[in-house]
Amino acid sequence: MKRILSILFLLPVLTIAQDHSEQITQIYDEALTKGRVYEDLRVLCKEIGNRLSGSPEAAAAVEYTKQLMESYGFDTVYLQPVMVPHWVRGKKEVVRAINSDKHGTYEMNALALGNSVGTGSEGVLAEVIEVSGIDEVNELGKKVEGKIVFYNGQMDPTIINTFGAYGGAVAQRSSGASEAAKYGAKAIIIRSVTNRQDDIPHTGSLRYKALINQIPAVAISTNDADQLSRVLKEQTLNVYIETHCKQLPDVLSYNVIGELRGSEFPDEIIAVGGHLDSWDVGEGAHDDGSGCIQAIEAVRLFKALGIGPKRTLRAVMWMNEENGLRGGREYARVAKEKGEKHIAAIESDAGGFQPLGFSTSGTDEQRAQIKQWKNYFLPYRVWDFDQNGGGADIGPLRSQGTLLIGLRPSTQKYFIYHHTPADVFEAVDQRELELGAASMSAMMYLLDREGLK
């Protein structure tokens, strides 16, 4: 009798930690056998295409994702207005080396950087001076006056996390124009920010500093950058640049939001999402069509499996991450204004590749709680829970106490496609995309069932 009483006394202790393995297995099985994420991404990429903020394609993507979530029976689907920049590329760029000794006059593969001013039909013709980065421009000072500055800084191939290597090289793209302009440069050319040798130029956003002359900026492919560097070691060279890009007035766009209402704690929100806009080249498949459609799929899996959430789940398509971050900021502003409580936000914006883990930004207790769930993901080779970070669009929520979580896929191929015409649907693997969506859904499930400390 004493033995029976002892066992009964221990039962509450043994059942405190609930095992979610069976439900998480069902989430992955559903995503891998009956998932919709791959077909939904195909429609976004192939029937709508690239989705630069302010473009008709971006407006079409807003309507498509709204209708998609409505078709899946989300409790509420709505649009959140946000004013976004409207930059247009215009006619194809011309970047031409003039009368080199060995190659004569030749064209380079180039794209204007996002938000850049254009040259107009008169173009810019000037001598080129090569630098490895912004520090070297500051050392040269007035020696760059009247010249085209060629930034040839490379991503460090020895850094295995390619996002770290990207971070070490991207300043020449984001800040290089203003840094060169303050010494009188006429334009800049940058080496595309990628770890691959090829003929594909990479665009991306620049930021002009206030009260500094705005000068044109273009990126050339890594192969062209290497050739230009070789020529400059042998001779003085002039380059002609012609671009027709311009900034138009801001236009009205929308974040797209779909919800499943929580039954027990409806005022606690778990958001999951990606950014709906993309650059105006390629189809924005990895950046970030994958993240958007994975977010919709992550919530759809709850509906498909009949899982009634305790907390309110939101799939959010943020607009204008690429050249303004207006959507993420507006979403956080409205959340604060309404007094909404986001306990966690999950972002996928690192491509639709094989998921390896999750990064987190929150309190030590919150991060430790997420790490405790690692064993649920190990059967799916999702193992890395040690990295810091969340995501650009969810970043503005951090000041409101929200735990930020980033889906972290393999990074080795991402910068092959990033901001290029090669970022198309065919570059995404169906199984890897499905695994990412399932991982996001599983993380939402654990947050929903367990809450946060």
Short mmCIF file of C-alpha atoms in Angstrom, two decimals:
data_model
loop_
_atom_site.label_atom_id
_atom_site.label_comp_id
_atom_site.label_asym_id
_atom_site.label_seq_id
_atom_site.Cartn_x
_atom_site.Cartn_y
_atom_site.Cartn_z
CA MET A 1 0.00 0.00 0.00
CA LYS A 2 2.85 2.35 0.84
CA ARG A 3 4.42 1.59 -2.57
CA ILE A 4 1.17 2.52 -4.36
CA LEU A 5 0.87 5.78 -2.44
CA SER A 6 4.47 6.63 -3.27
CA ILE A 7 3.84 6.10 -6.98
CA LEU A 8 0.67 8.21 -6.86
CA PHE A 9 2.56 10.96 -5.06
CA LEU A 10 5.16 11.03 -7.85
CA LEU A 11 2.70 11.09 -10.75
CA PRO A 12 2.19 14.89 -10.84
CA VAL A 13 5.93 15.39 -11.02
CA LEU A 14 6.29 12.89 -13.86
CA THR A 15 3.58 14.51 -15.97
CA ILE A 16 4.63 18.14 -15.63
CA ALA A 17 6.84 18.04 -18.75
CA GLN A 18 4.55 17.15 -21.64
CA ASP A 19 5.97 15.19 -24.55
CA HIS A 20 5.11 16.78 -27.92
CA SER A 21 6.99 14.29 -30.09
CA GLU A 22 3.93 12.66 -31.63
CA GLN A 23 2.36 15.96 -32.72
CA ILE A 24 5.62 17.29 -34.13
CA THR A 25 6.06 14.08 -36.13
CA GLN A 26 2.59 14.64 -37.57
CA ILE A 27 3.52 18.21 -38.55
CA TYR A 28 6.60 17.07 -40.46
CA ASP A 29 4.79 14.11 -42.04
CA GLU A 30 1.95 16.35 -43.25
CA ALA A 31 4.36 18.92 -44.70
CA LEU A 32 6.41 16.27 -46.50
CA THR A 33 3.50 14.29 -47.93
CA LYS A 34 0.65 16.76 -48.41
CA GLY A 35 2.41 20.11 -48.26
CA ARG A 36 1.36 23.06 -50.42
CA VAL A 37 4.41 25.26 -49.99
CA TYR A 38 6.20 24.32 -53.22
CA GLU A 39 3.22 24.84 -55.51
CA ASP A 40 2.27 28.06 -53.75
CA LEU A 41 5.81 29.37 -54.24
CA ARG A 42 5.67 28.41 -57.92
CA VAL A 43 2.60 30.58 -58.41
CA LEU A 44 4.20 33.52 -56.61
CA CYS A 45 7.39 33.28 -58.68
CA LYS A 46 6.14 32.20 -62.08
CA GLU A 47 2.78 33.94 -62.31
CA ILE A 48 3.73 37.15 -60.49
CA GLY A 49 7.53 37.30 -60.62
CA ASN A 50 9.77 39.88 -59.00
CA ARG A 51 8.06 42.23 -56.54
CA LEU A 52 9.94 45.47 -55.95
CA SER A 53 8.15 47.77 -53.49
CA GLY A 54 5.73 50.10 -55.25
CA SER A 55 5.52 47.95 -58.39
CA PRO A 56 2.37 46.40 -59.91
CA GLU A 57 3.90 42.98 -59.20
CA ALA A 58 4.20 43.81 -55.49
CA ALA A 59 0.52 44.80 -55.49
CA ALA A 60 -0.36 41.50 -57.19
CA ALA A 61 1.62 39.58 -54.56
CA VAL A 62 -0.35 41.31 -51.81
CA GLU A 63 -3.60 40.16 -53.36
CA TYR A 64 -2.32 36.64 -54.04
CA THR A 65 -1.12 35.96 -50.49
CA LYS A 66 -4.30 37.46 -49.05
CA GLN A 67 -6.48 35.19 -51.19
CA LEU A 68 -4.22 32.21 -50.44
CA MET A 69 -4.67 32.54 -46.67
CA GLU A 70 -8.41 33.06 -47.12
CA SER A 71 -8.61 29.89 -49.20
CA TYR A 72 -6.93 27.95 -46.38
CA GLY A 73 -9.59 29.05 -43.93
CA PHE A 74 -7.59 31.32 -41.66
CA ASP A 75 -9.87 32.97 -39.11
CA THR A 76 -8.95 36.51 -40.16
CA VAL A 77 -7.00 37.85 -43.14
CA TYR A 78 -6.40 41.55 -43.55
CA LEU A 79 -4.16 44.19 -45.06
CA GLN A 80 -2.13 46.66 -43.00
CA PRO A 81 -1.42 49.89 -44.95
CA VAL A 82 2.17 51.12 -45.23
CA MET A 83 3.73 53.79 -47.43
CA VAL A 84 6.76 52.43 -49.30
CA PRO A 85 9.48 53.86 -51.54
CA HIS A 86 9.09 53.45 -55.29
CA TRP A 87 12.46 53.12 -57.01
CA VAL A 88 12.59 52.07 -60.68
CA ARG A 89 15.57 50.76 -62.62
CA GLY A 90 14.71 52.00 -66.08
CA LYS A 91 16.61 50.94 -69.20
CA LYS A 92 19.40 48.38 -69.03
CA GLU A 93 22.62 49.62 -67.49
CA VAL A 94 25.77 50.21 -69.55
CA VAL A 95 29.20 49.84 -67.94
CA ARG A 96 31.95 49.98 -70.56
CA ALA A 97 35.73 49.97 -70.28
CA ILE A 98 37.19 52.37 -72.84
CA ASN A 99 40.24 51.46 -74.94
CA SER A 100 42.06 49.06 -72.65
CA ASP A 101 45.42 47.96 -74.07
CA LYS A 102 44.69 44.22 -74.16
CA HIS A 103 40.91 44.05 -74.40
CA GLY A 104 40.00 47.21 -76.27
CA THR A 105 36.59 48.63 -75.43
CA TYR A 106 34.44 46.04 -73.70
CA GLU A 107 31.17 45.76 -71.77
CA MET A 108 30.76 44.56 -68.20
CA ASN A 109 27.81 42.72 -66.65
CA ALA A 110 26.24 45.31 -64.36
CA LEU A 111 23.20 46.26 -62.31
CA ALA A 112 22.48 49.62 -60.70
CA LEU A 113 22.26 49.45 -56.93
CA GLY A 114 18.83 49.92 -55.43
CA ASN A 115 17.96 53.52 -54.47
CA SER A 116 20.78 54.81 -56.69
CA VAL A 117 20.35 57.94 -58.73
CA GLY A 118 20.79 57.51 -62.47
CA THR A 119 23.28 59.09 -64.82
CA GLY A 120 20.70 59.87 -67.48
CA SER A 121 21.46 59.51 -71.17
CA GLU A 122 24.62 61.64 -70.88
CA GLY A 123 26.28 59.01 -68.69
CA VAL A 124 29.45 59.37 -66.63
CA LEU A 125 32.91 58.93 -68.16
CA ALA A 126 35.92 59.08 -65.86
CA GLU A 127 39.15 57.45 -64.80
CA VAL A 128 38.72 54.51 -62.43
CA ILE A 129 40.58 54.11 -59.14
CA GLU A 130 40.48 50.78 -57.29
CA VAL A 131 40.12 50.42 -53.52
CA SER A 132 39.61 47.46 -51.22
CA GLY A 133 37.10 49.19 -48.98
CA ILE A 134 35.83 52.37 -47.37
CA ASP A 135 38.90 52.81 -45.17
CA GLU A 136 41.05 53.12 -48.26
CA VAL A 137 38.75 55.79 -49.71
CA ASN A 138 39.19 57.82 -46.54
CA GLU A 139 42.95 57.42 -46.79
CA LEU A 140 42.97 58.61 -50.41
CA GLY A 141 40.68 61.53 -49.67
CA LYS A 142 40.74 64.16 -52.43
CA LYS A 143 42.71 61.82 -54.72
CA VAL A 144 39.38 60.26 -55.75
CA GLU A 145 37.94 63.63 -56.83
CA GLY A 146 36.54 63.50 -60.37
CA LYS A 147 37.07 59.73 -60.57
CA ILE A 148 34.95 56.59 -60.51
CA VAL A 149 35.78 54.62 -57.35
CA PHE A 150 35.91 50.86 -57.87
CA TYR A 151 35.29 48.97 -54.61
CA ASN A 152 36.82 45.51 -55.00
CA GLY A 153 36.43 44.18 -51.46
CA GLN A 154 35.68 40.46 -51.40
CA MET A 155 33.68 38.17 -49.13
CA ASP A 156 36.16 36.22 -47.01
CA PRO A 157 36.03 32.61 -48.28
CA THR A 158 37.47 31.24 -45.02
CA ILE A 159 34.38 32.30 -43.03
CA ILE A 160 32.11 29.25 -43.09
CA ASN A 161 28.97 31.16 -42.12
CA THR A 162 28.59 33.09 -45.35
CA PHE A 163 26.35 35.67 -43.69
CA GLY A 164 29.35 36.63 -41.60
CA ALA A 165 31.45 36.98 -44.73
CA TYR A 166 28.68 39.03 -46.34
CA GLY A 167 28.59 41.33 -43.34
CA GLY A 168 32.29 41.99 -43.75
CA ALA A 169 31.96 43.09 -47.37
CA VAL A 170 28.53 44.71 -47.71
CA ALA A 171 29.47 48.15 -46.34
CA GLN A 172 30.97 49.09 -49.72
CA ARG A 173 27.54 48.57 -51.24
CA SER A 174 25.43 50.21 -48.56
CA SER A 175 27.70 53.17 -47.72
CA GLY A 176 30.32 53.31 -50.45
CA ALA A 177 28.63 55.92 -52.63
CA SER A 178 28.37 58.60 -49.95
CA GLU A 179 31.85 57.86 -48.62
CA ALA A 180 33.33 58.39 -52.08
CA ALA A 181 31.09 61.36 -52.90
CA LYS A 182 32.24 63.39 -49.92
CA TYR A 183 35.68 63.54 -51.57
CA GLY A 184 34.27 64.47 -54.98
CA ALA A 185 34.00 61.09 -56.75
CA LYS A 186 31.66 61.05 -59.76
CA ALA A 187 30.30 57.48 -59.39
CA ILE A 188 31.13 54.11 -57.86
CA ILE A 189 31.41 50.56 -59.13
CA ILE A 190 31.34 47.71 -56.61
CA ARG A 191 32.33 44.09 -56.84
CA SER A 192 29.13 42.06 -56.43
CA VAL A 193 28.76 40.85 -52.87
CA THR A 194 28.91 37.10 -53.43
CA ASN A 195 31.27 34.22 -52.72
CA ARG A 196 30.96 32.81 -56.25
CA GLN A 197 32.98 33.50 -59.38
CA ASP A 198 30.59 34.06 -62.27
CA ASP A 199 29.21 36.61 -64.73
CA ILE A 200 26.06 37.48 -62.74
CA PRO A 201 25.88 40.93 -61.13
CA HIS A 202 24.17 41.35 -57.75
CA THR A 203 22.07 44.39 -56.92
CA GLY A 204 21.10 45.47 -53.39
CA SER A 205 20.28 48.61 -51.50
CA LEU A 206 22.49 51.62 -50.84
CA ARG A 207 21.88 54.42 -48.37
CA TYR A 208 22.78 58.00 -49.19
CA LYS A 209 23.90 60.18 -46.29
CA ALA A 210 22.19 63.51 -45.77
CA LEU A 211 23.91 66.64 -47.12
CA ILE A 212 26.32 64.62 -49.31
CA ASN A 213 26.05 64.67 -53.11
CA GLN A 214 24.22 61.63 -54.44
CA ILE A 215 26.26 59.83 -57.10
CA PRO A 216 25.39 56.83 -59.33
CA ALA A 217 26.33 53.35 -58.11
CA VAL A 218 26.52 50.04 -59.98
CA ALA A 219 27.63 46.49 -59.22
CA ILE A 220 29.56 44.34 -61.67
CA SER A 221 29.99 40.57 -61.66
CA THR A 222 32.91 38.99 -59.83
CA ASN A 223 34.51 37.87 -63.12
CA ASP A 224 34.28 41.40 -64.47
CA ALA A 225 35.66 42.78 -61.21
CA ASP A 226 38.69 40.51 -61.44
CA GLN A 227 39.34 41.53 -65.05
CA LEU A 228 38.93 45.23 -64.26
CA SER A 229 41.41 44.86 -61.40
CA ARG A 230 43.94 43.18 -63.68
CA VAL A 231 43.63 45.92 -66.27
CA LEU A 232 44.05 48.65 -63.65
CA LYS A 233 47.30 47.07 -62.48
CA GLU A 234 48.66 47.51 -66.00
CA GLN A 235 47.31 50.87 -67.08
CA THR A 236 45.15 53.90 -66.37
CA LEU A 237 41.61 53.19 -67.57
CA ASN A 238 38.47 55.22 -68.21
CA VAL A 239 35.02 53.65 -67.77
CA TYR A 240 31.66 54.85 -69.07
CA ILE A 241 28.56 54.30 -66.93
CA GLU A 242 24.98 54.91 -68.07
CA THR A 243 21.95 54.20 -65.88
CA HIS A 244 18.36 55.38 -65.96
CA CYS A 245 17.13 54.59 -62.47
CA LYS A 246 15.21 57.08 -60.36
CA GLN A 247 13.27 57.46 -57.14
CA LEU A 248 9.56 58.19 -57.56
CA PRO A 249 7.18 59.42 -54.84
CA ASP A 250 6.21 56.95 -52.11
CA VAL A 251 3.18 54.78 -52.80
CA LEU A 252 0.62 52.95 -50.67
CA SER A 253 1.24 49.25 -50.15
CA TYR A 254 0.40 46.68 -47.47
CA ASN A 255 1.63 44.10 -45.02
CA VAL A 256 -0.54 41.00 -45.43
CA ILE A 257 -1.64 39.31 -42.20
CA GLY A 258 -3.50 36.06 -41.59
CA GLU A 259 -4.54 34.77 -38.16
CA LEU A 260 -5.72 31.70 -36.33
CA ARG A 261 -7.31 32.94 -33.11
CA GLY A 262 -6.14 31.36 -29.85
CA SER A 263 -8.69 29.62 -27.64
CA GLU A 264 -7.09 30.09 -24.20
CA PHE A 265 -4.68 33.02 -24.53
CA PRO A 266 -5.91 34.94 -27.60
CA ASP A 267 -4.07 38.11 -26.56
CA GLU A 268 -0.70 36.35 -26.75
CA ILE A 269 0.52 36.47 -30.36
CA ILE A 270 3.08 34.28 -32.12
CA ALA A 271 4.02 35.77 -35.49
CA VAL A 272 5.79 33.98 -38.31
CA GLY A 273 6.71 35.55 -41.63
CA GLY A 274 8.99 36.77 -44.38
CA HIS A 275 9.18 39.81 -46.64
CA LEU A 276 6.92 39.87 -49.68
CA ASP A 277 8.93 42.38 -51.70
CA SER A 278 11.98 41.37 -53.72
CA TRP A 279 14.43 43.03 -56.06
CA ASP A 280 13.33 43.70 -59.61
CA VAL A 281 15.57 41.03 -61.12
CA GLY A 282 14.92 37.29 -60.95
CA GLU A 283 11.79 36.06 -59.20
CA GLY A 284 12.64 36.59 -55.53
CA ALA A 285 12.36 32.85 -54.90
CA HIS A 286 14.91 32.45 -52.10
CA ASP A 287 14.79 36.14 -51.12
CA ASP A 288 12.17 36.04 -49.80
CA GLY A 289 9.33 34.26 -51.53
CA SER A 290 10.40 31.10 -49.72
CA GLY A 291 10.06 32.71 -46.30
CA CYS A 292 6.63 34.15 -47.04
CA ILE A 293 5.15 30.92 -48.35
CA GLN A 294 6.82 28.90 -45.58
CA ALA A 295 5.09 31.17 -43.05
CA ILE A 296 1.69 30.62 -44.64
CA GLU A 297 2.36 26.87 -44.74
CA ALA A 298 3.45 26.85 -41.09
CA VAL A 299 0.03 28.14 -40.05
CA ARG A 300 -1.86 26.09 -42.65
CA LEU A 301 -0.46 22.90 -41.12
CA PHE A 302 -2.36 23.68 -37.92
CA LYS A 303 -5.57 23.84 -39.95
CA ALA A 304 -4.77 20.69 -41.92
CA LEU A 305 -4.08 18.68 -38.75
CA GLY A 306 -6.99 20.12 -36.80
CA ILE A 307 -4.74 21.67 -34.15
CA GLY A 308 -6.62 24.41 -32.35
CA PRO A 309 -4.03 26.91 -31.11
CA LYS A 310 -4.10 28.15 -27.52
CA ARG A 311 -2.48 31.41 -28.56
CA THR A 312 -3.12 33.56 -31.62
CA LEU A 313 -0.95 32.58 -34.59
CA ARG A 314 -0.13 35.12 -37.28
CA ALA A 315 1.43 34.67 -40.69
CA VAL A 316 2.80 38.05 -41.78
CA MET A 317 4.05 39.10 -45.22
CA TRP A 318 6.10 42.24 -44.56
CA MET A 319 6.47 44.74 -47.40
CA ASN A 320 9.64 46.68 -48.24
CA GLU A 321 12.45 44.91 -46.43
CA GLU A 322 14.81 45.29 -49.37
CA ASN A 323 15.03 49.05 -49.69
CA GLY A 324 13.43 50.57 -46.63
CA LEU A 325 12.16 48.13 -43.94
CA ARG A 326 8.96 50.16 -43.86
CA GLY A 327 6.71 47.12 -43.39
CA GLY A 328 8.51 45.74 -40.35
CA ARG A 329 8.65 49.13 -38.68
CA GLU A 330 4.99 49.88 -39.34
CA TYR A 331 3.93 46.47 -38.05
CA ALA A 332 5.81 47.06 -34.77
CA ARG A 333 4.43 50.61 -34.50
CA VAL A 334 0.84 49.43 -34.88
CA ALA A 335 1.41 46.56 -32.45
CA LYS A 336 2.66 48.99 -29.82
CA GLU A 337 -0.16 51.44 -30.51
CA LYS A 338 -2.76 48.69 -30.05
CA GLY A 339 -1.04 47.26 -26.98
CA GLU A 340 -0.60 43.86 -28.64
CA LYS A 341 1.54 41.29 -26.85
CA HIS A 342 3.82 39.38 -29.20
CA ILE A 343 5.45 36.68 -27.11
CA ALA A 344 7.55 35.51 -30.07
CA ALA A 345 8.18 36.25 -33.74
CA ILE A 346 9.80 33.84 -36.19
CA GLU A 347 11.33 35.02 -39.46
CA SER A 348 12.56 33.09 -42.49
CA ASP A 349 14.77 35.29 -44.68
CA ALA A 350 17.85 33.23 -45.42
CA GLY A 351 16.60 31.19 -48.36
CA GLY A 352 14.58 28.03 -48.82
CA PHE A 353 17.53 25.73 -48.18
CA GLN A 354 17.82 22.80 -45.78
CA PRO A 355 17.01 24.03 -42.25
CA LEU A 356 19.79 23.53 -39.73
CA GLY A 357 18.44 25.33 -36.66
CA PHE A 358 17.12 28.51 -35.12
CA SER A 359 18.85 31.64 -33.87
CA THR A 360 17.32 33.62 -31.02
CA SER A 361 17.37 37.10 -29.56
CA GLY A 362 15.77 37.45 -26.14
CA THR A 363 16.41 37.00 -22.45
CA ASP A 364 18.71 34.27 -21.17
CA GLU A 365 15.69 32.42 -19.80
CA GLN A 366 13.84 32.59 -23.12
CA ARG A 367 16.84 31.39 -25.11
CA ALA A 368 17.43 28.54 -22.66
CA GLN A 369 13.80 27.45 -23.02
CA ILE A 370 14.11 27.26 -26.82
CA LYS A 371 17.31 25.24 -26.52
CA GLN A 372 15.48 22.72 -24.30
CA TRP A 373 13.31 21.83 -27.31
CA LYS A 374 16.27 20.87 -29.48
CA ASN A 375 15.66 17.12 -29.17
CA TYR A 376 12.30 17.46 -30.91
CA PHE A 377 14.10 18.67 -34.04
CA LEU A 378 17.14 16.37 -34.09
CA PRO A 379 15.35 13.59 -36.05
CA TYR A 380 15.03 16.13 -38.89
CA ARG A 381 18.71 17.17 -38.75
CA VAL A 382 17.77 20.54 -37.26
CA TRP A 383 20.45 20.88 -34.61
CA ASP A 384 21.92 24.39 -34.32
CA PHE A 385 20.24 26.37 -31.53
CA ASP A 386 23.27 28.34 -30.33
CA GLN A 387 23.36 31.34 -32.68
CA ASN A 388 22.23 34.83 -31.71
CA GLY A 389 19.88 36.84 -33.92
CA GLY A 390 16.37 37.08 -35.24
CA GLY A 391 15.61 38.91 -38.49
CA ALA A 392 15.33 42.36 -40.04
CA ASP A 393 11.53 42.62 -40.18
CA ILE A 394 10.94 41.28 -36.68
CA GLY A 395 13.78 43.36 -35.22
CA PRO A 396 11.55 46.37 -34.42
CA LEU A 397 9.46 44.14 -32.10
CA ARG A 398 12.40 43.46 -29.77
CA SER A 399 11.91 46.69 -27.83
CA GLN A 400 8.44 45.41 -26.89
CA GLY A 401 9.91 42.35 -25.16
CA THR A 402 9.26 39.93 -28.02
CA LEU A 403 11.48 36.86 -28.36
CA LEU A 404 12.95 36.95 -31.87
CA ILE A 405 13.64 33.68 -33.68
CA GLY A 406 15.30 33.22 -37.05
CA LEU A 407 15.07 30.04 -39.13
CA ARG A 408 18.67 29.19 -40.04
CA PRO A 409 19.11 27.07 -43.17
CA SER A 410 22.41 26.07 -44.75
CA THR A 411 24.16 29.24 -45.89
CA GLN A 412 26.60 27.90 -48.44
CA LYS A 413 24.55 28.56 -51.60
CA TYR A 414 22.51 31.59 -50.58
CA PHE A 415 24.85 34.24 -51.98
CA ILE A 416 24.93 32.55 -55.37
CA TYR A 417 21.35 33.76 -55.88
CA HIS A 418 21.04 36.75 -53.54
CA HIS A 419 19.74 39.87 -55.38
CA THR A 420 20.31 38.40 -58.86
CA PRO A 421 18.42 37.31 -61.97
CA ALA A 422 19.32 33.72 -60.91
CA ASP A 423 16.98 33.84 -57.88
CA VAL A 424 14.19 31.90 -59.58
CA PHE A 425 11.78 29.15 -58.58
CA GLU A 426 13.90 26.43 -60.18
CA ALA A 427 16.72 27.24 -57.72
CA VAL A 428 14.57 26.06 -54.77
CA ASP A 429 14.49 22.40 -53.74
CA GLN A 430 11.02 21.15 -52.82
CA ARG A 431 12.06 18.91 -49.94
CA GLU A 432 14.30 21.50 -48.34
CA LEU A 433 11.53 24.10 -48.61
CA GLU A 434 9.03 21.72 -47.00
CA LEU A 435 11.42 20.88 -44.16
CA GLY A 436 11.85 24.58 -43.42
CA ALA A 437 8.10 25.18 -43.30
CA ALA A 438 7.60 22.17 -41.04
CA SER A 439 10.37 23.35 -38.70
CA MET A 440 8.74 26.77 -38.39
CA SER A 441 5.37 25.17 -37.72
CA ALA A 442 6.87 22.84 -35.09
CA MET A 443 8.50 25.79 -33.32
CA MET A 444 5.17 27.64 -33.37
CA TYR A 445 3.49 24.58 -31.92
CA LEU A 446 5.91 24.37 -29.00
CA LEU A 447 5.60 28.09 -28.30
CA ASP A 448 1.83 27.79 -28.48
CA ARG A 449 1.62 24.80 -26.13
CA GLU A 450 4.29 25.81 -23.65
CA GLY A 451 4.25 29.62 -23.77
CA LEU A 452 7.33 31.49 -22.59
CA LYS A 453 8.79 31.88 -19.15
#
